[in-house]
Amino acid sequence: MLSRLALSAHEFDAWLHENAGRLYIAILSWGLVFSIIGSLGKLGNAASGHSGLTALLVLVFQAALLINQLAQWHELRERRQVLKSRNAARPGDPTPSN
């Protein structure tokens, strides 16, 4: 069941990348940024004790998610540049002859 859920999530994520692209990644990234800002506030309020450690761990996890989102955004940009290059080099396009 877990593998089916993971596959469905992967397919939905791929669909969102295909249909929303940069907007999808921007929404996720900005959501994480705002969440990190909120966690920083909680971390400041709970500077010691168990809740401080929990807030710190949440902050580290959110930072990792943000790094992952930015890496995905970079990969999306790279794929689009490759597609643009391929489309520009298609046969039938005017290119200089050797």
CSV table of C-alpha atoms in Angstrom, one decimal, residues 27-73:
chain,number,residue,atom,x,y,z
A,27,ILE,CA,4.7,27.9,-4.2
A,28,LEU,CA,6.4,25.0,-2.4
A,29,SER,CA,9.6,27.0,-1.9
A,30,TRP,CA,7.9,30.2,-0.6
A,31,GLY,CA,5.8,28.0,1.7
A,32,LEU,CA,8.9,26.5,3.1
A,33,VAL,CA,10.6,29.9,3.5
A,34,PHE,CA,7.5,31.2,5.5
A,35,SER,CA,7.5,28.0,7.5
A,36,ILE,CA,11.2,28.4,8.3
A,37,ILE,CA,10.6,32.0,9.4
A,38,GLY,CA,7.8,30.8,11.7
A,39,SER,CA,10.0,28.1,13.1
A,40,LEU,CA,12.8,30.6,13.8
A,41,GLY,CA,10.3,32.6,15.9
A,42,LYS,CA,9.3,29.4,17.8
A,43,LEU,CA,13.0,28.6,18.3
A,44,GLY,CA,13.6,32.0,19.8
A,45,ASN,CA,10.7,31.6,22.2
A,46,ALA,CA,11.7,28.1,23.2
A,47,ALA,CA,15.4,28.7,23.6
A,48,SER,CA,15.9,25.9,26.1
A,49,GLY,CA,14.4,22.5,26.9
A,50,HIS,CA,12.6,19.9,24.8
A,51,SER,CA,10.5,22.3,22.8
A,52,GLY,CA,13.7,24.2,21.7
A,53,LEU,CA,15.3,21.0,20.4
A,54,THR,CA,12.1,20.0,18.6
A,55,ALA,CA,11.9,23.5,17.0
A,56,LEU,CA,15.6,23.2,16.0
A,57,LEU,CA,15.0,19.7,14.4
A,58,VAL,CA,12.0,21.0,12.5
A,59,LEU,CA,14.0,24.0,11.3
A,60,VAL,CA,16.8,21.7,10.0
A,61,PHE,CA,14.2,19.5,8.3
A,62,GLN,CA,12.6,22.5,6.6
A,63,ALA,CA,16.0,23.8,5.5
A,64,ALA,CA,16.7,20.4,3.9
A,65,LEU,CA,13.3,20.5,2.1
A,66,LEU,CA,14.0,24.0,0.8
A,67,ILE,CA,17.4,22.9,-0.5
A,68,ASN,CA,15.6,20.0,-2.2
A,69,GLN,CA,13.1,22.4,-3.8
A,70,LEU,CA,15.8,24.7,-5.1
A,71,ALA,CA,17.6,21.7,-6.6
A,72,GLN,CA,14.4,20.6,-8.3
A,73,TRP,CA,13.9,24.1,-9.6
